[in-house]
Short mmCIF file of C-alpha atoms in Angstrom, two decimals:
data_model
loop_
_atom_site.label_atom_id
_atom_site.label_comp_id
_atom_site.label_asym_id
_atom_site.label_seq_id
_atom_site.Cartn_x
_atom_site.Cartn_y
_atom_site.Cartn_z
CA MET A 12 6.74 74.81 -39.88
CA TYR A 13 3.79 77.24 -40.65
CA ASN A 14 4.27 79.60 -37.10
CA PHE A 15 2.50 78.51 -33.70
CA ASP A 16 2.43 80.87 -30.08
CA PHE A 17 4.62 78.95 -27.42
CA VAL A 18 3.35 78.00 -24.75
CA LYS A 19 6.38 76.55 -21.09
CA ALA A 20 3.84 75.84 -18.81
CA GLY A 21 5.48 75.72 -15.36
CA SER A 22 2.24 73.51 -13.65
CA VAL A 23 0.28 70.70 -14.85
CA ALA A 24 -2.63 72.82 -14.39
CA ASP A 25 -1.66 75.41 -16.31
CA ALA A 26 -1.07 72.98 -19.31
CA ILE A 27 -4.37 71.59 -18.80
CA ALA A 28 -5.06 75.33 -19.10
CA ALA A 29 -3.28 76.08 -22.05
CA LEU A 30 -4.44 72.97 -24.13
CA LYS A 31 -7.96 74.56 -23.85
CA GLU A 32 -6.97 76.87 -26.97
CA GLU A 33 -8.47 75.91 -30.51
CA ASP A 34 -5.61 74.07 -31.57
CA ALA A 35 -2.66 73.84 -28.85
CA GLN A 36 -1.49 70.56 -28.99
CA PRO A 37 0.88 69.49 -26.14
CA LEU A 38 5.15 69.18 -26.47
CA ALA A 39 6.66 67.09 -25.11
CA GLY A 40 10.78 65.78 -25.96
CA GLY A 41 9.94 67.27 -30.16
CA GLN A 42 12.02 64.56 -31.51
CA THR A 43 8.94 63.13 -33.64
CA LEU A 44 6.42 66.31 -33.67
CA ILE A 45 9.22 68.80 -34.32
CA PRO A 46 9.63 66.34 -37.23
CA THR A 47 6.20 66.50 -38.37
CA LEU A 48 5.75 70.04 -37.72
CA LYS A 49 8.59 70.82 -40.72
CA GLN A 50 6.47 68.13 -43.33
CA ARG A 51 3.52 70.59 -42.61
CA LEU A 52 1.85 67.19 -41.28
CA ALA A 53 0.16 69.38 -38.65
CA MET A 54 -0.69 73.10 -38.08
CA PRO A 55 -1.41 73.81 -33.97
CA SER A 56 -2.29 77.23 -32.98
CA THR A 57 0.06 76.95 -30.17
CA LEU A 58 2.36 74.19 -28.41
CA VAL A 59 2.33 74.34 -24.74
CA SER A 60 6.09 72.75 -23.88
CA LEU A 61 5.31 70.21 -21.02
CA ALA A 62 9.13 69.94 -20.28
CA ALA A 63 9.69 72.45 -17.65
CA ILE A 64 6.79 70.86 -15.48
CA PRO A 65 8.57 69.53 -12.72
CA GLU A 66 5.59 66.86 -11.24
CA LEU A 67 6.38 65.65 -14.82
CA HIS A 68 9.93 64.54 -13.84
CA GLY A 69 11.34 61.75 -12.50
CA ILE A 70 11.66 57.79 -10.92
CA THR A 71 10.20 56.72 -7.90
CA GLN A 72 10.03 53.04 -6.74
CA ASP A 73 7.40 51.67 -4.55
CA GLY A 74 7.94 47.73 -3.55
CA ASP A 75 7.52 46.34 -7.23
CA THR A 76 6.13 49.03 -9.04
CA LEU A 77 7.54 51.59 -10.07
CA THR A 78 5.90 54.58 -11.66
CA ILE A 79 8.18 56.73 -14.04
CA GLY A 80 7.01 60.52 -15.03
CA ALA A 81 6.03 61.42 -18.93
CA ALA A 82 8.32 64.14 -19.34
CA THR A 83 11.37 62.09 -18.06
CA THR A 84 13.48 61.55 -20.62
CA HIS A 85 14.47 57.93 -22.58
CA SER A 86 19.04 58.69 -21.26
CA THR A 87 16.80 59.57 -17.88
CA VAL A 88 14.98 56.27 -18.54
CA ALA A 89 18.30 54.22 -19.10
CA ARG A 90 20.55 55.01 -16.53
CA GLU A 91 18.02 55.13 -13.22
CA VAL A 92 16.29 52.07 -13.75
CA ALA A 93 19.17 50.07 -15.00
CA GLN A 94 18.80 48.11 -11.39
CA SER A 95 15.69 48.28 -10.44
CA TYR A 96 14.26 47.36 -13.80
CA PRO A 97 17.22 46.27 -17.02
CA ALA A 98 14.87 45.49 -20.03
CA LEU A 99 13.26 48.55 -19.40
CA ALA A 100 16.68 49.96 -19.16
CA SER A 101 17.57 48.01 -22.13
CA LEU A 102 14.38 49.80 -24.63
CA ALA A 103 15.18 52.94 -23.67
CA ALA A 104 18.88 52.79 -24.14
CA ARG A 105 18.06 51.44 -28.15
CA ILE A 106 15.60 54.81 -29.19
CA GLY A 107 16.66 57.22 -31.61
CA ASP A 108 20.68 58.34 -31.17
CA PRO A 109 22.07 59.28 -27.77
CA ALA A 110 20.87 62.89 -28.83
CA VAL A 111 17.24 61.93 -29.51
CA ARG A 112 17.42 60.50 -26.05
CA ASN A 113 18.33 63.61 -24.27
CA ARG A 114 15.62 64.91 -25.56
CA GLY A 115 12.40 62.14 -26.22
CA THR A 116 10.52 61.37 -23.19
CA ILE A 117 8.56 58.24 -22.58
CA GLY A 118 5.25 59.97 -22.37
CA GLY A 119 5.08 62.16 -25.32
CA SER A 120 6.00 58.50 -27.62
CA ILE A 121 3.66 56.47 -25.58
CA ALA A 122 1.26 59.22 -26.30
CA ASN A 123 2.43 59.27 -30.44
CA ASN A 124 1.88 56.07 -29.88
CA ASP A 125 3.72 55.25 -33.03
CA PRO A 126 2.85 52.13 -34.69
CA SER A 127 7.06 51.35 -34.18
CA ALA A 128 8.10 52.82 -31.35
CA CYS A 129 9.36 51.18 -29.14
CA TYR A 130 7.66 52.34 -25.47
CA PRO A 131 4.38 50.94 -26.60
CA ALA A 132 6.09 47.55 -27.00
CA GLY A 133 7.01 48.36 -23.24
CA ALA A 134 4.15 49.81 -21.37
CA LEU A 135 2.14 46.94 -23.09
CA GLY A 136 4.09 43.83 -22.73
CA SER A 137 4.42 44.82 -18.71
CA GLY A 138 0.61 45.59 -17.84
CA ALA A 139 1.92 49.24 -16.83
CA THR A 140 -1.30 52.06 -16.12
CA ILE A 141 -0.80 54.75 -18.07
CA VAL A 142 -1.80 58.35 -15.58
CA THR A 143 -3.70 61.40 -16.52
CA ASN A 144 -4.46 64.61 -15.66
CA ASP A 145 -7.90 62.68 -14.95
CA ARG A 146 -7.64 59.22 -14.57
CA GLU A 147 -5.17 56.00 -15.20
CA ILE A 148 -5.92 53.46 -17.45
CA ALA A 149 -4.17 50.41 -18.41
CA ALA A 150 -2.12 49.87 -21.39
CA ASP A 151 -4.26 46.78 -22.81
CA ASP A 152 -7.40 50.13 -22.79
CA PHE A 153 -4.87 53.10 -24.16
CA PHE A 154 -3.33 51.08 -27.45
CA GLN A 155 -6.21 51.91 -29.48
CA GLY A 156 -4.71 51.42 -32.78
CA MET A 157 -2.08 53.14 -34.81
CA PHE A 158 -1.17 57.17 -33.51
CA THR A 159 -4.81 56.33 -31.84
CA THR A 160 -5.45 56.47 -28.24
CA ALA A 161 -7.10 56.44 -25.33
CA LEU A 162 -5.88 60.08 -24.36
CA GLU A 163 -9.06 62.55 -24.83
CA GLU A 164 -8.85 65.93 -26.25
CA GLY A 165 -6.97 67.77 -23.36
CA GLU A 166 -5.73 65.31 -22.16
CA ILE A 167 -2.15 64.87 -20.74
CA VAL A 168 -0.18 61.01 -19.69
CA THR A 169 2.06 62.51 -16.87
CA ALA A 170 3.78 59.65 -15.27
CA VAL A 171 3.35 55.36 -16.36
CA ARG A 172 3.94 53.16 -13.48
CA PHE A 173 4.75 49.24 -13.83
CA PRO A 174 5.10 46.33 -12.86
CA ILE A 175 8.30 45.34 -12.79
CA PRO A 176 8.34 41.24 -14.22
CA GLN A 177 10.45 38.36 -12.74
CA ALA A 178 12.06 38.78 -16.12
CA ALA A 179 11.68 40.42 -19.26
CA THR A 180 13.43 40.98 -22.48
CA TYR A 181 12.96 43.65 -25.71
CA GLN A 182 14.37 42.06 -28.87
CA LYS A 183 14.38 43.97 -31.40
CA PHE A 184 15.21 43.86 -34.86
CA ILE A 185 16.10 46.84 -36.17
CA GLN A 186 15.59 49.31 -39.54
CA PRO A 187 18.89 51.14 -39.19
CA ALA A 188 18.16 53.92 -40.96
CA SER A 189 15.58 54.78 -38.75
CA ARG A 190 16.57 53.31 -35.87
CA PHE A 191 12.98 52.24 -34.79
CA PRO A 192 12.70 48.64 -34.93
CA LEU A 193 11.45 46.66 -38.29
CA VAL A 194 10.04 44.25 -35.26
CA ALA A 195 10.60 44.16 -32.07
CA VAL A 196 9.24 42.03 -28.92
CA TYR A 197 9.13 43.49 -25.56
CA LEU A 198 8.49 39.70 -23.32
CA ALA A 199 7.39 40.17 -19.80
CA LYS A 200 6.80 36.84 -17.68
CA TYR A 201 4.89 37.67 -14.27
CA ALA A 202 3.84 35.65 -11.29
CA ASP A 203 0.22 34.90 -13.14
CA GLY A 204 1.27 35.00 -16.89
CA VAL A 205 3.22 35.06 -19.32
CA ARG A 206 2.99 38.98 -21.58
CA VAL A 207 4.12 39.09 -25.73
CA ALA A 208 4.45 42.63 -26.99
CA VAL A 209 4.45 43.82 -30.69
CA THR A 210 5.79 46.73 -32.30
CA GLY A 211 6.91 47.66 -35.97
CA ALA A 212 4.70 44.58 -37.43
CA SER A 213 0.99 46.19 -37.35
CA GLU A 214 -1.78 47.73 -39.06
CA GLU A 215 -2.46 48.16 -36.08
CA GLY A 216 0.34 49.46 -34.61
CA VAL A 217 1.71 48.19 -30.47
CA PHE A 218 -0.51 44.35 -30.16
CA ARG A 219 -0.69 41.45 -27.33
CA TRP A 220 0.60 38.24 -28.30
CA SER A 221 -1.78 35.95 -26.89
CA GLU A 222 -1.39 33.05 -28.68
CA ALA A 223 1.88 32.70 -28.19
CA GLU A 224 1.57 34.44 -24.37
CA ALA A 225 -0.48 31.22 -24.32
CA ALA A 226 1.77 28.78 -25.43
CA LEU A 227 4.36 30.10 -22.72
CA ASP A 228 2.04 30.19 -20.24
CA ALA A 229 1.92 26.05 -20.45
CA ASP A 230 5.50 25.76 -21.36
CA PHE A 231 8.29 28.30 -20.58
CA GLY A 232 10.35 26.91 -23.70
CA ALA A 233 11.73 27.37 -26.10
CA GLY A 234 10.64 25.49 -28.32
CA ALA A 235 6.52 26.80 -27.63
CA VAL A 236 6.57 29.23 -30.38
CA LYS A 237 8.11 27.20 -33.06
CA GLY A 238 4.92 26.09 -34.18
CA LEU A 239 3.48 29.57 -34.38
CA SER A 240 2.85 32.33 -36.68
CA VAL A 241 1.30 35.86 -37.34
CA GLU A 242 -1.38 36.82 -39.82
CA PRO A 243 0.34 38.55 -42.35
CA GLY A 244 -2.99 40.03 -43.89
CA GLY A 245 -3.06 42.55 -40.78
CA MET A 246 1.15 43.24 -40.72
CA ILE A 247 3.18 47.01 -41.96
CA GLY A 248 4.45 45.63 -45.71
CA ASP A 249 6.89 48.18 -46.94
CA ILE A 250 9.95 48.65 -48.47
CA HIS A 251 11.51 47.64 -45.53
CA GLY A 252 9.85 44.42 -45.45
CA SER A 253 6.77 43.02 -46.37
CA LYS A 254 3.25 41.41 -44.77
CA ASP A 255 5.18 37.93 -44.94
CA TYR A 256 8.53 39.06 -43.98
CA ARG A 257 7.13 41.22 -40.62
CA ALA A 258 5.09 38.42 -39.50
CA HIS A 259 8.10 35.89 -40.10
CA LEU A 260 9.78 38.30 -38.52
CA VAL A 261 7.23 38.54 -34.90
CA GLN A 262 8.31 34.44 -34.79
CA VAL A 263 11.44 34.83 -34.73
CA MET A 264 12.44 38.04 -31.89
CA THR A 265 9.39 35.77 -30.15
CA LYS A 266 11.66 33.07 -29.81
CA ARG A 267 14.95 35.06 -29.15
CA ALA A 268 12.83 36.89 -26.78
CA VAL A 269 12.67 33.47 -25.03
CA GLU A 270 16.22 32.21 -25.49
CA ALA A 271 17.19 34.94 -23.85
CA LEU A 272 15.22 34.80 -20.26
CA LEU A 273 15.85 30.21 -20.54
CA MET B 10 7.59 87.32 -31.85
CA ALA B 11 8.96 86.23 -27.69
CA GLN B 12 11.73 86.89 -26.48
CA VAL B 13 14.43 84.29 -25.82
CA ALA B 14 18.03 84.29 -23.55
CA MET B 15 20.57 82.00 -22.64
CA THR B 16 24.32 81.46 -21.76
CA VAL B 17 26.06 80.31 -25.48
CA ASN B 18 29.64 79.66 -24.84
CA GLY B 19 30.25 81.65 -21.51
CA ALA B 20 28.86 84.53 -23.26
CA SER B 21 24.54 85.91 -22.07
CA VAL B 22 22.38 86.59 -25.04
CA SER B 23 18.70 87.24 -25.99
CA GLY B 24 16.70 88.08 -29.52
CA ASP B 25 13.27 87.94 -30.33
CA VAL B 26 12.43 85.08 -32.29
CA GLU B 27 9.17 83.46 -33.45
CA GLY B 28 7.19 80.72 -31.61
CA ARG B 29 8.54 77.74 -34.31
CA THR B 30 12.57 79.38 -34.75
CA LEU B 31 14.92 76.58 -34.22
CA LEU B 32 17.55 76.70 -31.52
CA VAL B 33 20.44 76.27 -34.97
CA GLN B 34 18.43 79.16 -36.64
CA PHE B 35 19.02 81.40 -33.46
CA LEU B 36 22.73 79.91 -33.07
CA ARG B 37 23.51 79.99 -36.86
CA GLU B 38 21.85 83.07 -38.66
CA SER B 39 21.06 85.64 -35.03
CA LEU B 40 24.33 84.72 -33.66
CA LYS B 41 25.73 84.74 -36.03
CA LEU B 42 27.43 81.17 -34.96
CA THR B 43 27.41 79.46 -38.59
CA GLY B 44 29.93 76.70 -36.69
CA THR B 45 26.71 74.51 -36.15
CA HIS B 46 25.70 72.85 -39.18
CA VAL B 47 22.41 71.60 -40.71
CA GLY B 48 22.55 68.60 -42.63
CA CYS B 49 20.03 67.00 -43.08
CA ASP B 50 17.37 69.75 -41.25
CA THR B 51 15.79 65.40 -40.34
CA SER B 52 17.47 65.12 -36.94
CA GLN B 53 19.50 62.39 -38.16
CA CYS B 54 23.04 63.21 -40.02
CA GLY B 55 24.01 64.70 -36.65
CA ALA B 56 26.15 67.94 -38.20
CA CYS B 57 24.11 70.14 -35.51
CA LEU B 58 24.89 68.93 -32.83
CA VAL B 59 25.02 71.06 -29.31
CA HIS B 60 24.76 70.95 -25.87
CA VAL B 61 22.65 71.94 -23.60
CA ASN B 62 23.03 72.08 -20.21
CA GLY B 63 25.91 69.53 -21.51
CA GLU B 64 23.60 66.89 -22.91
CA ALA B 65 23.75 66.53 -26.40
CA VAL B 66 21.26 67.36 -28.07
CA LYS B 67 20.43 67.87 -32.22
CA ALA B 68 19.64 71.95 -32.78
CA CYS B 69 17.91 71.48 -36.12
CA THR B 70 15.24 69.09 -33.70
CA MET B 71 14.49 72.04 -30.45
CA LEU B 72 13.08 74.86 -31.23
CA ALA B 73 15.04 78.19 -29.48
CA LEU B 74 12.24 78.98 -26.63
CA GLU B 75 12.72 75.14 -25.51
CA ALA B 76 16.64 76.14 -24.88
CA ASP B 77 15.62 79.15 -23.02
CA GLY B 78 17.50 80.00 -19.42
CA THR B 79 19.81 77.06 -20.50
CA GLU B 80 23.94 76.92 -21.25
CA VAL B 81 24.52 76.08 -25.28
CA ALA B 82 27.77 75.04 -25.71
CA THR B 83 28.68 75.35 -29.40
CA ILE B 84 31.84 74.28 -31.47
CA GLU B 85 33.04 77.81 -31.62
CA GLY B 86 33.41 77.70 -27.91
CA GLN B 87 35.92 74.75 -28.19
CA ALA B 88 38.97 76.24 -28.85
CA GLY B 89 41.17 78.57 -26.13
CA ASP B 90 40.31 82.23 -26.56
CA ASP B 91 43.99 82.20 -27.75
CA GLY B 92 43.23 79.81 -30.46
CA THR B 93 44.47 77.02 -29.13
CA LEU B 94 42.09 73.39 -29.98
CA SER B 95 40.52 71.28 -27.68
CA VAL B 96 41.81 68.00 -26.91
CA VAL B 97 38.71 66.41 -29.52
CA GLN B 98 39.47 68.93 -32.00
CA GLN B 99 43.48 68.39 -31.56
CA ALA B 100 42.97 64.54 -32.08
CA PHE B 101 40.37 64.94 -34.79
CA GLN B 102 43.22 66.86 -37.19
CA ASP B 103 46.11 64.99 -35.59
CA HIS B 104 43.88 61.67 -36.59
CA HIS B 105 42.34 62.48 -39.94
CA GLY B 106 39.35 62.96 -38.87
CA LEU B 107 37.92 64.82 -41.00
CA GLN B 108 38.03 65.10 -44.60
CA CYS B 109 35.49 67.66 -45.80
CA GLY B 110 34.92 68.61 -42.38
CA PHE B 111 31.03 69.12 -43.18
CA CYS B 112 29.43 66.88 -39.98
CA THR B 113 32.61 68.09 -38.33
CA PRO B 114 31.17 70.44 -36.05
CA GLY B 115 28.71 68.13 -34.44
CA MET B 116 31.20 64.80 -34.64
CA VAL B 117 33.18 66.99 -31.75
CA MET B 118 30.21 67.98 -29.79
CA SER B 119 29.51 64.65 -29.58
CA ALA B 120 33.26 63.21 -28.64
CA ALA B 121 32.87 65.83 -25.75
CA ALA B 122 29.64 65.06 -24.90
CA LEU B 123 30.79 60.81 -24.81
CA LEU B 124 33.87 61.30 -22.84
CA LYS B 125 32.53 64.17 -20.15
CA ASP B 126 30.11 60.92 -19.39
CA ASN B 127 32.24 57.95 -20.84
CA PRO B 128 36.26 59.28 -20.07
CA LYS B 129 37.51 56.01 -21.27
CA PRO B 130 35.23 54.55 -24.22
CA THR B 131 35.93 51.60 -26.02
CA GLU B 132 35.91 51.13 -29.36
CA THR B 133 32.16 50.07 -29.02
CA GLU B 134 30.59 52.26 -27.02
CA ILE B 135 32.57 55.27 -29.33
CA ARG B 136 30.35 53.76 -32.34
CA GLU B 137 27.77 53.51 -30.88
CA TYR B 138 28.41 57.06 -30.02
CA LEU B 139 28.37 58.50 -32.54
CA ASP B 140 25.17 56.25 -34.11
CA GLY B 141 23.12 59.78 -34.77
CA ASN B 142 26.25 61.99 -36.77
CA ILE B 143 26.53 60.53 -39.78
CA CYS B 144 30.10 60.60 -41.86
CA ARG B 145 30.00 60.25 -46.24
CA CYS B 146 34.43 60.61 -46.29
CA THR B 147 36.00 58.82 -43.86
CA GLY B 148 34.38 56.17 -42.92
CA TYR B 149 34.43 56.93 -39.35
CA HIS B 150 37.84 54.59 -38.81
CA ASN B 151 39.52 58.24 -39.00
CA ILE B 152 36.42 59.52 -36.44
CA VAL B 153 37.26 56.43 -33.59
CA LYS B 154 40.65 56.72 -33.62
CA ALA B 155 40.44 60.55 -33.11
CA VAL B 156 38.08 59.75 -29.59
CA LEU B 157 39.79 57.38 -29.20
CA ALA B 158 43.54 59.78 -28.96
CA ALA B 159 41.14 62.50 -27.63
CA SER B 160 40.52 59.60 -23.83
CA GLY B 161 43.44 58.95 -23.73
CA GLN B 162 44.06 55.50 -24.86
CA GLU B 163 46.20 54.15 -26.77
CA VAL B 164 44.96 53.93 -31.02
CA PRO B 165 45.34 50.69 -32.44
CA ALA B 166 46.16 49.49 -36.21
CA ILE B 167 41.79 49.34 -36.21
CA ALA B 168 39.71 46.16 -38.67
CA ALA B 169 38.83 46.26 -41.64
CA GLU B 170 41.83 48.64 -42.20
#
């Protein structure tokens, strides 16, 4: 690891001020960033720790809307939303392993937008709103490709707001060594339609499978996605699975998601 | 260099560290608490697992400065002052839950964290909780037995033996 200065921000305003320094970078739970730094894939001058900022913590519910502070850990989400939004709790409970879940945060995962991460699927599948220090961004506009988001330089996620669906499920086909999904599907049913978000599959990162959404809007049954398929061309192909295999898994995991809600 | 201060196994400690100093480096190299091991250094294996404010954490994936002001527990603090093993440690010995011993500090700390939150876990819950602790010797059965025993439950013959 190259050396850097470490700043523990006490408030969002403190963090934004510290991030104005050239090559400064925010540090959330560090479960991706610290391994990245060890590999010398990044060389920040300053790491601005967001973990101790009180306003980034906590979960509140207002009617059918759940707001989760960006610095809330996966284990806290798994524990605290088990009643109010069980599919999201289940997603959080299956990220990494228990020790990773005690450090990793929802804001960190969303801002990193790893093409195989779990939370981007949960946020996009729920039609969540990403709240930053500056504005609110719909999940549909936030995720813009592999490790790319709508966040501007020096802008941080402060919370994620989820509309609670009528029903939802997260179907994760795990890559057991990394514990990331090889492919996973987050399916949520809302009054105004079904949303299907896929992670782990596309070279463009998390995406909505609109063809499946339309078919499920018309007929929410196990047969609805039977004849559908995604084009293998844009899928990730690596030693863990070919493009064709991942394209196949998208359909299989979507079908499992539908069956789980029938 | 920056000053870091924390409580480790009940004692107040402090030292000078760089921004990049990992918690596990601070424990091992500054405090000479070498019971916490570095296995993979990629947060996969769990040999470096310690408790920070009571929660299981991989000390190779946390900066020492992130632990400023926290309470840290390591394997060195598990036995009593007179050397009496903790319940979990004793169960690992009784059930042969280790062979080479390299993963054992992390396994014991992970098991202790599990039992604090879930005093009577099922075999499945134990295996799931130990997902982030890798052992290359035992095949895990005896570790699972040790955790069951430490929780005061009957230790069954585990399938696949």
